[in-house]
Amino acid sequence: MELNEVMRTTFAARDFTDDEVSDEVLGQILNNARFAPSGGNRQGWHVVVVRDRATREAFVPLIEPTWRRYLAQHGAGETPWNTIVASRVTEDELEKFSFAADSLKWVVEAPVVLTVFVDLAVVASFDAALDRVGVVSGASVYPFIWNILLSARNEGLGGTVTTFVAPEEASLQALLGVPRHMAFAAMIPIGRPVKQLTKLKRKAVSEFTTLERYDGARLKEPL
Ligand SMILES: Cc1cc2nc3c(=O)[nH]c(=O)nc-3n(C[C@H](O)[C@H](O)[C@H](O)COP(=O)(O)O)c2cc1C
């Protein structure tokens, strides 16, 4: 596929056919994804391929409380889980909040789920001491993770980067036998999408690009 088309059509696929995703195909995808950059070229990622149904069912109770909070905050018009504006949703409202019990079924039923971890012992976390949540460590693994999705698209497959298991990282590590210094980065259900989206909703370039300063002139919209 042509690169621009791959970038413009790699959407978050959550609805998959029953087609299997073989180890050979996964190998192809990862063989391309591994060329992603990372700080110091340390390549601290590790992928655990999960097909076992019982393991995937064990993911659900780890995800549910986070998903509940996300949906409740979203329903209250907030930007869920952000670290800047405190949530006004109370624990009581949270407890009473109801959502579709099977809304995480797609994670269990996808043909395969990749879980990706990054070795914090090899990542230079330059922003670790700042008085805000760290973002730089993720930069050494998310290019790899996004490459997985781009490469999957090239194979006619799709998936979704998910992070909603993150608060339960310790339980996930215990479940999969992952050492504590390997931070959870993403859980990616992958399969053949039932429908291929081609028009993704994204901001225009001029909405997020300014010249010289944050409050500078907007970059002219490309033709
Ligand atoms: C860092 C990151 C975390 C995400 N976490 C979740 C998640 O926990 N659950 C989920 O369903 N989707 C998750 N997504 C998928 C986004 O919702 C999706 O990429 C976005 O809505 C764009 O969707 P589209 O490409 O289909 O337009 C995540 C995406 C990224 C990049």
PDB file of C-alpha atoms and ligand atoms in Angstrom:
ATOM      1  CA  MET A   1       0.000   0.000   0.000  1.00  0.00           C
ATOM      2  CA  GLU A   2       1.044   3.567  -0.567  1.00  0.00           C
ATOM      3  CA  LEU A   3       2.413   5.191   2.640  1.00  0.00           C
ATOM      4  CA  ASN A   4       0.094   8.220   2.692  1.00  0.00           C
ATOM      5  CA  GLU A   5      -2.928   5.975   2.245  1.00  0.00           C
ATOM      6  CA  VAL A   6      -1.782   3.713   5.110  1.00  0.00           C
ATOM      7  CA  MET A   7      -1.325   6.749   7.395  1.00  0.00           C
ATOM      8  CA  ARG A   8      -4.708   8.186   6.455  1.00  0.00           C
ATOM      9  CA  THR A   9      -6.721   4.970   6.809  1.00  0.00           C
ATOM     10  CA  THR A  10      -5.264   3.187   9.845  1.00  0.00           C
ATOM     11  CA  PHE A  11      -8.243   3.514  12.146  1.00  0.00           C
ATOM     12  CA  ALA A  12      -9.110   1.989  15.520  1.00  0.00           C
ATOM     13  CA  ALA A  13     -10.643  -1.356  14.491  1.00  0.00           C
ATOM     14  CA  ARG A  14     -12.690  -3.094  17.192  1.00  0.00           C
ATOM     15  CA  ASP A  15     -14.974  -5.333  15.155  1.00  0.00           C
ATOM     16  CA  PHE A  16     -13.209  -8.320  13.581  1.00  0.00           C
ATOM     17  CA  THR A  17     -14.051 -11.292  11.367  1.00  0.00           C
ATOM     18  CA  ASP A  18     -13.252 -14.797  12.663  1.00  0.00           C
ATOM     19  CA  ASP A  19     -10.155 -15.008  10.430  1.00  0.00           C
ATOM     20  CA  GLU A  20      -7.127 -16.186  12.372  1.00  0.00           C
ATOM     21  CA  VAL A  21      -3.971 -14.115  12.593  1.00  0.00           C
ATOM     22  CA  SER A  22      -1.130 -16.619  12.362  1.00  0.00           C
ATOM     23  CA  ASP A  23       2.236 -16.401  14.091  1.00  0.00           C
ATOM     24  CA  GLU A  24       3.766 -16.061  10.602  1.00  0.00           C
ATOM     25  CA  VAL A  25       1.702 -12.952   9.845  1.00  0.00           C
ATOM     26  CA  LEU A  26       2.425 -11.533  13.302  1.00  0.00           C
ATOM     27  CA  GLY A  27       6.107 -12.189  12.630  1.00  0.00           C
ATOM     28  CA  GLN A  28       5.881 -10.192   9.378  1.00  0.00           C
ATOM     29  CA  ILE A  29       4.158  -7.305  11.137  1.00  0.00           C
ATOM     30  CA  LEU A  30       6.711  -7.183  13.958  1.00  0.00           C
ATOM     31  CA  ASN A  31       9.575  -7.586  11.498  1.00  0.00           C
ATOM     32  CA  ASN A  32       8.559  -4.225  10.002  1.00  0.00           C
ATOM     33  CA  ALA A  33       7.526  -2.585  13.269  1.00  0.00           C
ATOM     34  CA  ARG A  34      10.932  -3.236  14.867  1.00  0.00           C
ATOM     35  CA  PHE A  35      12.500  -0.504  12.716  1.00  0.00           C
ATOM     36  CA  ALA A  36      10.798   2.112  14.900  1.00  0.00           C
ATOM     37  CA  PRO A  37      13.066   4.634  16.614  1.00  0.00           C
ATOM     38  CA  SER A  38      13.662   4.669  20.375  1.00  0.00           C
ATOM     39  CA  GLY A  39      15.800   6.820  22.669  1.00  0.00           C
ATOM     40  CA  GLY A  40      19.456   5.741  22.311  1.00  0.00           C
ATOM     41  CA  ASN A  41      18.198   2.988  19.975  1.00  0.00           C
ATOM     42  CA  ARG A  42      17.665   0.899  23.118  1.00  0.00           C
ATOM     43  CA  GLN A  43      14.593  -0.921  21.705  1.00  0.00           C
ATOM     44  CA  GLY A  44      13.367  -1.746  25.187  1.00  0.00           C
ATOM     45  CA  TRP A  45      10.041  -3.209  24.043  1.00  0.00           C
ATOM     46  CA  HIS A  46       8.718  -6.695  24.713  1.00  0.00           C
ATOM     47  CA  VAL A  47       5.570  -8.136  23.127  1.00  0.00           C
ATOM     48  CA  VAL A  48       3.485 -10.872  24.743  1.00  0.00           C
ATOM     49  CA  VAL A  49       1.122 -12.471  22.202  1.00  0.00           C
ATOM     50  CA  VAL A  50      -2.067 -13.600  23.929  1.00  0.00           C
ATOM     51  CA  ARG A  51      -4.500 -16.040  22.329  1.00  0.00           C
ATOM     52  CA  ASP A  52      -5.557 -17.999  25.423  1.00  0.00           C
ATOM     53  CA  ARG A  53      -9.226 -17.286  26.133  1.00  0.00           C
ATOM     54  CA  ALA A  54      -8.948 -17.618  29.928  1.00  0.00           C
ATOM     55  CA  THR A  55      -6.107 -15.083  30.025  1.00  0.00           C
ATOM     56  CA  ARG A  56      -8.146 -12.649  27.950  1.00  0.00           C
ATOM     57  CA  GLU A  57     -11.172 -13.111  30.150  1.00  0.00           C
ATOM     58  CA  ALA A  58      -8.915 -12.276  33.086  1.00  0.00           C
ATOM     59  CA  PHE A  59      -8.142  -8.923  31.389  1.00  0.00           C
ATOM     60  CA  VAL A  60     -11.772  -7.795  31.689  1.00  0.00           C
ATOM     61  CA  PRO A  61     -12.008  -7.295  35.487  1.00  0.00           C
ATOM     62  CA  LEU A  62      -8.687  -5.452  35.303  1.00  0.00           C
ATOM     63  CA  ILE A  63     -10.050  -3.048  32.700  1.00  0.00           C
ATOM     64  CA  GLU A  64     -13.632  -2.596  33.910  1.00  0.00           C
ATOM     65  CA  PRO A  65     -13.123  -0.125  36.816  1.00  0.00           C
ATOM     66  CA  THR A  66     -11.022   2.163  34.605  1.00  0.00           C
ATOM     67  CA  TRP A  67     -13.482   1.918  31.733  1.00  0.00           C
ATOM     68  CA  ARG A  68     -16.371   2.675  34.099  1.00  0.00           C
ATOM     69  CA  ARG A  69     -14.616   5.818  35.365  1.00  0.00           C
ATOM     70  CA  TYR A  70     -13.739   6.821  31.797  1.00  0.00           C
ATOM     71  CA  LEU A  71     -17.313   6.484  30.556  1.00  0.00           C
ATOM     72  CA  ALA A  72     -18.800   8.185  33.640  1.00  0.00           C
ATOM     73  CA  GLN A  73     -16.450  11.166  33.310  1.00  0.00           C
ATOM     74  CA  HIS A  74     -17.074  11.340  29.571  1.00  0.00           C
ATOM     75  CA  GLY A  75     -20.831  11.215  30.212  1.00  0.00           C
ATOM     76  CA  ALA A  76     -20.424  14.156  32.609  1.00  0.00           C
ATOM     77  CA  GLY A  77     -18.834  16.207  29.818  1.00  0.00           C
ATOM     78  CA  GLU A  78     -15.298  15.858  31.196  1.00  0.00           C
ATOM     79  CA  THR A  79     -12.064  14.809  29.496  1.00  0.00           C
ATOM     80  CA  PRO A  80     -11.581  11.471  31.254  1.00  0.00           C
ATOM     81  CA  TRP A  81      -8.504  10.704  33.312  1.00  0.00           C
ATOM     82  CA  ASN A  82      -6.702  13.967  32.548  1.00  0.00           C
ATOM     83  CA  THR A  83      -4.237  15.192  35.180  1.00  0.00           C
ATOM     84  CA  ILE A  84      -4.973  18.922  34.859  1.00  0.00           C
ATOM     85  CA  VAL A  85      -8.681  19.409  35.583  1.00  0.00           C
ATOM     86  CA  ALA A  86      -9.984  17.456  38.578  1.00  0.00           C
ATOM     87  CA  SER A  87     -13.024  15.258  37.950  1.00  0.00           C
ATOM     88  CA  ARG A  88     -16.315  16.221  39.580  1.00  0.00           C
ATOM     89  CA  VAL A  89     -17.771  12.721  39.292  1.00  0.00           C
ATOM     90  CA  THR A  90     -18.194  11.350  42.810  1.00  0.00           C
ATOM     91  CA  GLU A  91     -17.474   7.784  43.958  1.00  0.00           C
ATOM     92  CA  ASP A  92     -21.205   7.389  44.576  1.00  0.00           C
ATOM     93  CA  GLU A  93     -22.086   8.459  41.015  1.00  0.00           C
ATOM     94  CA  LEU A  94     -19.385   6.149  39.756  1.00  0.00           C
ATOM     95  CA  GLU A  95     -20.803   3.183  41.616  1.00  0.00           C
ATOM     96  CA  LYS A  96     -24.290   3.870  40.246  1.00  0.00           C
ATOM     97  CA  PHE A  97     -23.069   4.435  36.683  1.00  0.00           C
ATOM     98  CA  SER A  98     -24.228   1.644  34.406  1.00  0.00           C
ATOM     99  CA  PHE A  99     -22.773   0.676  31.066  1.00  0.00           C
ATOM    100  CA  ALA A 100     -23.120  -2.225  28.645  1.00  0.00           C
ATOM    101  CA  ALA A 101     -21.708  -5.313  30.368  1.00  0.00           C
ATOM    102  CA  ASP A 102     -20.379  -6.665  27.078  1.00  0.00           C
ATOM    103  CA  SER A 103     -18.651  -3.435  26.000  1.00  0.00           C
ATOM    104  CA  LEU A 104     -15.244  -5.083  26.451  1.00  0.00           C
ATOM    105  CA  LYS A 105     -16.199  -8.283  24.604  1.00  0.00           C
ATOM    106  CA  TRP A 106     -14.154  -7.240  21.605  1.00  0.00           C
ATOM    107  CA  VAL A 107     -10.936  -7.440  23.633  1.00  0.00           C
ATOM    108  CA  VAL A 108     -11.705 -11.062  24.559  1.00  0.00           C
ATOM    109  CA  GLU A 109     -12.964 -12.062  21.132  1.00  0.00           C
ATOM    110  CA  ALA A 110     -10.383 -10.492  18.834  1.00  0.00           C
ATOM    111  CA  PRO A 111      -8.335 -13.151  17.006  1.00  0.00           C
ATOM    112  CA  VAL A 112      -5.218 -12.137  18.921  1.00  0.00           C
ATOM    113  CA  VAL A 113      -4.193  -9.596  21.552  1.00  0.00           C
ATOM    114  CA  LEU A 114      -0.687  -8.157  21.698  1.00  0.00           C
ATOM    115  CA  THR A 115       0.445  -6.714  25.013  1.00  0.00           C
ATOM    116  CA  VAL A 116       3.446  -4.419  24.768  1.00  0.00           C
ATOM    117  CA  PHE A 117       5.776  -3.523  27.623  1.00  0.00           C
ATOM    118  CA  VAL A 118       8.799  -1.239  27.788  1.00  0.00           C
ATOM    119  CA  ASP A 119      11.903  -1.735  29.905  1.00  0.00           C
ATOM    120  CA  LEU A 120      12.222   1.296  32.184  1.00  0.00           C
ATOM    121  CA  ALA A 121      15.793   0.248  32.954  1.00  0.00           C
ATOM    122  CA  VAL A 122      16.831   1.252  29.419  1.00  0.00           C
ATOM    123  CA  VAL A 123      14.605   4.295  28.806  1.00  0.00           C
ATOM    124  CA  ALA A 124      15.975   7.789  29.433  1.00  0.00           C
ATOM    125  CA  SER A 125      12.971   9.340  31.203  1.00  0.00           C
ATOM    126  CA  PHE A 126      14.141  12.943  30.869  1.00  0.00           C
ATOM    127  CA  ASP A 127      10.938  14.414  32.284  1.00  0.00           C
ATOM    128  CA  ALA A 128      10.739  12.102  35.304  1.00  0.00           C
ATOM    129  CA  ALA A 129      11.521  14.846  37.837  1.00  0.00           C
ATOM    130  CA  LEU A 130       9.126  17.450  36.450  1.00  0.00           C
ATOM    131  CA  ASP A 131       6.036  18.383  38.409  1.00  0.00           C
ATOM    132  CA  ARG A 132       3.649  16.760  35.948  1.00  0.00           C
ATOM    133  CA  VAL A 133       2.865  13.340  34.552  1.00  0.00           C
ATOM    134  CA  GLY A 134       5.732  11.849  32.487  1.00  0.00           C
ATOM    135  CA  VAL A 135       5.301  11.601  28.720  1.00  0.00           C
ATOM    136  CA  VAL A 136       8.830  11.203  27.387  1.00  0.00           C
ATOM    137  CA  SER A 137       9.280   7.519  28.380  1.00  0.00           C
ATOM    138  CA  GLY A 138       6.361   6.596  26.154  1.00  0.00           C
ATOM    139  CA  ALA A 139       8.149   8.120  23.185  1.00  0.00           C
ATOM    140  CA  SER A 140      10.531   5.143  23.241  1.00  0.00           C
ATOM    141  CA  VAL A 141       7.744   2.628  22.673  1.00  0.00           C
ATOM    142  CA  TYR A 142       4.742   4.248  20.960  1.00  0.00           C
ATOM    143  CA  PRO A 143       6.466   4.666  17.573  1.00  0.00           C
ATOM    144  CA  PHE A 144       6.987   0.866  17.673  1.00  0.00           C
ATOM    145  CA  ILE A 145       3.378   0.343  18.723  1.00  0.00           C
ATOM    146  CA  TRP A 146       2.073   2.570  15.962  1.00  0.00           C
ATOM    147  CA  ASN A 147       4.309   0.769  13.453  1.00  0.00           C
ATOM    148  CA  ILE A 148       2.548  -2.464  14.452  1.00  0.00           C
ATOM    149  CA  LEU A 149      -0.791  -0.923  13.482  1.00  0.00           C
ATOM    150  CA  LEU A 150       0.577   0.525  10.223  1.00  0.00           C
ATOM    151  CA  SER A 151       2.140  -2.798   9.282  1.00  0.00           C
ATOM    152  CA  ALA A 152      -1.061  -4.652  10.194  1.00  0.00           C
ATOM    153  CA  ARG A 153      -2.979  -2.285   7.888  1.00  0.00           C
ATOM    154  CA  ASN A 154      -0.579  -3.180   5.101  1.00  0.00           C
ATOM    155  CA  GLU A 155      -1.496  -6.860   5.679  1.00  0.00           C
ATOM    156  CA  GLY A 156      -5.231  -6.067   5.466  1.00  0.00           C
ATOM    157  CA  LEU A 157      -5.541  -6.312   9.253  1.00  0.00           C
ATOM    158  CA  GLY A 158      -6.463  -3.769  11.894  1.00  0.00           C
ATOM    159  CA  GLY A 159      -6.572  -3.215  15.619  1.00  0.00           C
ATOM    160  CA  THR A 160      -6.712  -0.644  18.367  1.00  0.00           C
ATOM    161  CA  VAL A 161      -4.084   0.739  20.700  1.00  0.00           C
ATOM    162  CA  THR A 162      -5.697   0.449  24.123  1.00  0.00           C
ATOM    163  CA  THR A 163      -4.309   1.616  27.442  1.00  0.00           C
ATOM    164  CA  PHE A 164      -7.273   1.155  29.774  1.00  0.00           C
ATOM    165  CA  VAL A 165      -5.628  -1.706  31.692  1.00  0.00           C
ATOM    166  CA  ALA A 166      -2.763   0.615  32.778  1.00  0.00           C
ATOM    167  CA  PRO A 167      -3.925   1.349  36.365  1.00  0.00           C
ATOM    168  CA  GLU A 168      -3.854  -2.414  36.992  1.00  0.00           C
ATOM    169  CA  GLU A 169      -0.350  -2.826  35.609  1.00  0.00           C
ATOM    170  CA  ALA A 170       0.856  -4.910  38.587  1.00  0.00           C
ATOM    171  CA  SER A 171      -1.963  -7.445  38.163  1.00  0.00           C
ATOM    172  CA  LEU A 172      -1.364  -7.614  34.420  1.00  0.00           C
ATOM    173  CA  GLN A 173       2.349  -8.214  34.993  1.00  0.00           C
ATOM    174  CA  ALA A 174       1.536 -10.986  37.497  1.00  0.00           C
ATOM    175  CA  LEU A 175      -0.952 -12.560  35.077  1.00  0.00           C
ATOM    176  CA  LEU A 176       1.572 -12.650  32.213  1.00  0.00           C
ATOM    177  CA  GLY A 177       4.755 -13.203  34.238  1.00  0.00           C
ATOM    178  CA  VAL A 178       6.185  -9.810  33.286  1.00  0.00           C
ATOM    179  CA  PRO A 179       8.901  -8.309  35.548  1.00  0.00           C
ATOM    180  CA  ARG A 180       7.999  -5.121  37.424  1.00  0.00           C
ATOM    181  CA  HIS A 181      10.504  -2.919  35.580  1.00  0.00           C
ATOM    182  CA  MET A 182       8.741  -3.660  32.289  1.00  0.00           C
ATOM    183  CA  ALA A 183       6.073  -0.951  32.167  1.00  0.00           C
ATOM    184  CA  PHE A 184       2.793  -1.646  30.431  1.00  0.00           C
ATOM    185  CA  ALA A 185       2.482   0.426  27.241  1.00  0.00           C
ATOM    186  CA  ALA A 186      -0.390  -0.988  25.203  1.00  0.00           C
ATOM    187  CA  MET A 187      -2.839  -3.821  24.736  1.00  0.00           C
ATOM    188  CA  ILE A 188      -3.646  -4.244  21.043  1.00  0.00           C
ATOM    189  CA  PRO A 189      -6.460  -6.529  19.880  1.00  0.00           C
ATOM    190  CA  ILE A 190      -5.770  -7.372  16.217  1.00  0.00           C
ATOM    191  CA  GLY A 191      -7.771  -9.058  13.486  1.00  0.00           C
ATOM    192  CA  ARG A 192      -9.342  -8.559  10.077  1.00  0.00           C
ATOM    193  CA  PRO A 193     -11.724  -5.589  10.373  1.00  0.00           C
ATOM    194  CA  VAL A 194     -15.328  -6.284   9.405  1.00  0.00           C
ATOM    195  CA  LYS A 195     -15.398  -2.843   7.774  1.00  0.00           C
ATOM    196  CA  GLN A 196     -12.493  -0.706   6.565  1.00  0.00           C
ATOM    197  CA  LEU A 197     -12.944   2.979   7.379  1.00  0.00           C
ATOM    198  CA  THR A 198     -11.378   5.386   4.920  1.00  0.00           C
ATOM    199  CA  LYS A 199     -12.392   8.830   6.221  1.00  0.00           C
ATOM    200  CA  LEU A 200     -10.972   9.440   9.684  1.00  0.00           C
ATOM    201  CA  LYS A 201     -12.062  12.454  11.715  1.00  0.00           C
ATOM    202  CA  ARG A 202      -8.979  14.530  12.541  1.00  0.00           C
ATOM    203  CA  LYS A 203      -8.143  18.185  13.188  1.00  0.00           C
ATOM    204  CA  ALA A 204      -6.861  20.262  10.297  1.00  0.00           C
ATOM    205  CA  VAL A 205      -3.128  21.144  10.256  1.00  0.00           C
ATOM    206  CA  SER A 206      -3.785  24.843  10.907  1.00  0.00           C
ATOM    207  CA  GLU A 207      -5.682  23.981  14.091  1.00  0.00           C
ATOM    208  CA  PHE A 208      -2.557  22.625  15.804  1.00  0.00           C
ATOM    209  CA  THR A 209       0.421  24.264  14.065  1.00  0.00           C
ATOM    210  CA  THR A 210       1.690  27.777  14.670  1.00  0.00           C
ATOM    211  CA  LEU A 211       4.768  29.596  13.455  1.00  0.00           C
ATOM    212  CA  GLU A 212       7.614  30.514  15.823  1.00  0.00           C
ATOM    213  CA  ARG A 213       5.460  30.698  18.982  1.00  0.00           C
ATOM    214  CA  TYR A 214       2.470  28.931  20.523  1.00  0.00           C
ATOM    215  CA  ASP A 215       0.443  32.075  19.888  1.00  0.00           C
ATOM    216  CA  GLY A 216       2.040  32.659  16.484  1.00  0.00           C
ATOM    217  CA  ALA A 217       0.291  32.747  13.115  1.00  0.00           C
ATOM    218  CA  ARG A 218      -1.347  29.518  12.003  1.00  0.00           C
ATOM    219  CA  LEU A 219       0.432  27.445   9.378  1.00  0.00           C
ATOM    220  CA  LYS A 220      -1.492  27.823   6.131  1.00  0.00           C
ATOM    221  CA  GLU A 221      -3.738  24.855   5.454  1.00  0.00           C
ATOM    222  CA  PRO A 222      -2.154  22.609   2.769  1.00  0.00           C
ATOM    223  CA  LEU A 223      -4.087  22.421  -0.500  1.00  0.00           C
TER     224      LEU A 223
HETATM  225  C1  LIG B   1      -2.374   6.101  23.395  1.00  0.00           C
HETATM  226  C2  LIG B   1      -3.733   5.590  22.996  1.00  0.00           C
HETATM  227  C3  LIG B   1      -4.544   4.992  23.938  1.00  0.00           C
HETATM  228  C4  LIG B   1      -5.801   4.486  23.598  1.00  0.00           C
HETATM  229  N1  LIG B   1      -6.522   3.824  24.531  1.00  0.00           N
HETATM  230  C5  LIG B   1      -7.698   3.250  24.181  1.00  0.00           C
HETATM  231  C6  LIG B   1      -8.412   2.471  25.114  1.00  0.00           C
HETATM  232  O1  LIG B   1      -7.991   2.291  26.257  1.00  0.00           O
HETATM  233  N2  LIG B   1      -9.576   1.914  24.710  1.00  0.00           N
HETATM  234  C7  LIG B   1     -10.049   2.062  23.440  1.00  0.00           C
HETATM  235  O2  LIG B   1     -11.101   1.514  23.118  1.00  0.00           O
HETATM  236  N3  LIG B   1      -9.392   2.809  22.522  1.00  0.00           N
HETATM  237  C8  LIG B   1      -8.219   3.392  22.869  1.00  0.00           C
HETATM  238  N4  LIG B   1      -7.512   4.128  21.940  1.00  0.00           N
HETATM  239  C9  LIG B   1      -8.037   4.285  20.571  1.00  0.00           C
HETATM  240  C10 LIG B   1      -8.532   5.712  20.282  1.00  0.00           C
HETATM  241  O3  LIG B   1      -9.793   5.891  20.871  1.00  0.00           O
HETATM  242  C11 LIG B   1      -8.584   5.910  18.762  1.00  0.00           C
HETATM  243  O4  LIG B   1      -7.266   5.787  18.270  1.00  0.00           O
HETATM  244  C12 LIG B   1      -9.135   7.265  18.372  1.00  0.00           C
HETATM  245  O5  LIG B   1     -10.442   7.443  18.856  1.00  0.00           O
HETATM  246  C13 LIG B   1      -9.152   7.437  16.853  1.00  0.00           C
HETATM  247  O6  LIG B   1      -9.974   6.458  16.293  1.00  0.00           O
HETATM  248  P1  LIG B   1     -10.109   6.317  14.685  1.00  0.00           P
HETATM  249  O7  LIG B   1      -8.726   6.102  14.159  1.00  0.00           O
HETATM  250  O8  LIG B   1     -10.979   5.105  14.454  1.00  0.00           O
HETATM  251  O9  LIG B   1     -10.688   7.580  14.174  1.00  0.00           O
HETATM  252  C14 LIG B   1      -6.269   4.635  22.272  1.00  0.00           C
HETATM  253  C15 LIG B   1      -5.446   5.239  21.314  1.00  0.00           C
HETATM  254  C16 LIG B   1      -4.188   5.685  21.658  1.00  0.00           C
HETATM  255  C17 LIG B   1      -3.294   6.292  20.585  1.00  0.00           C
END
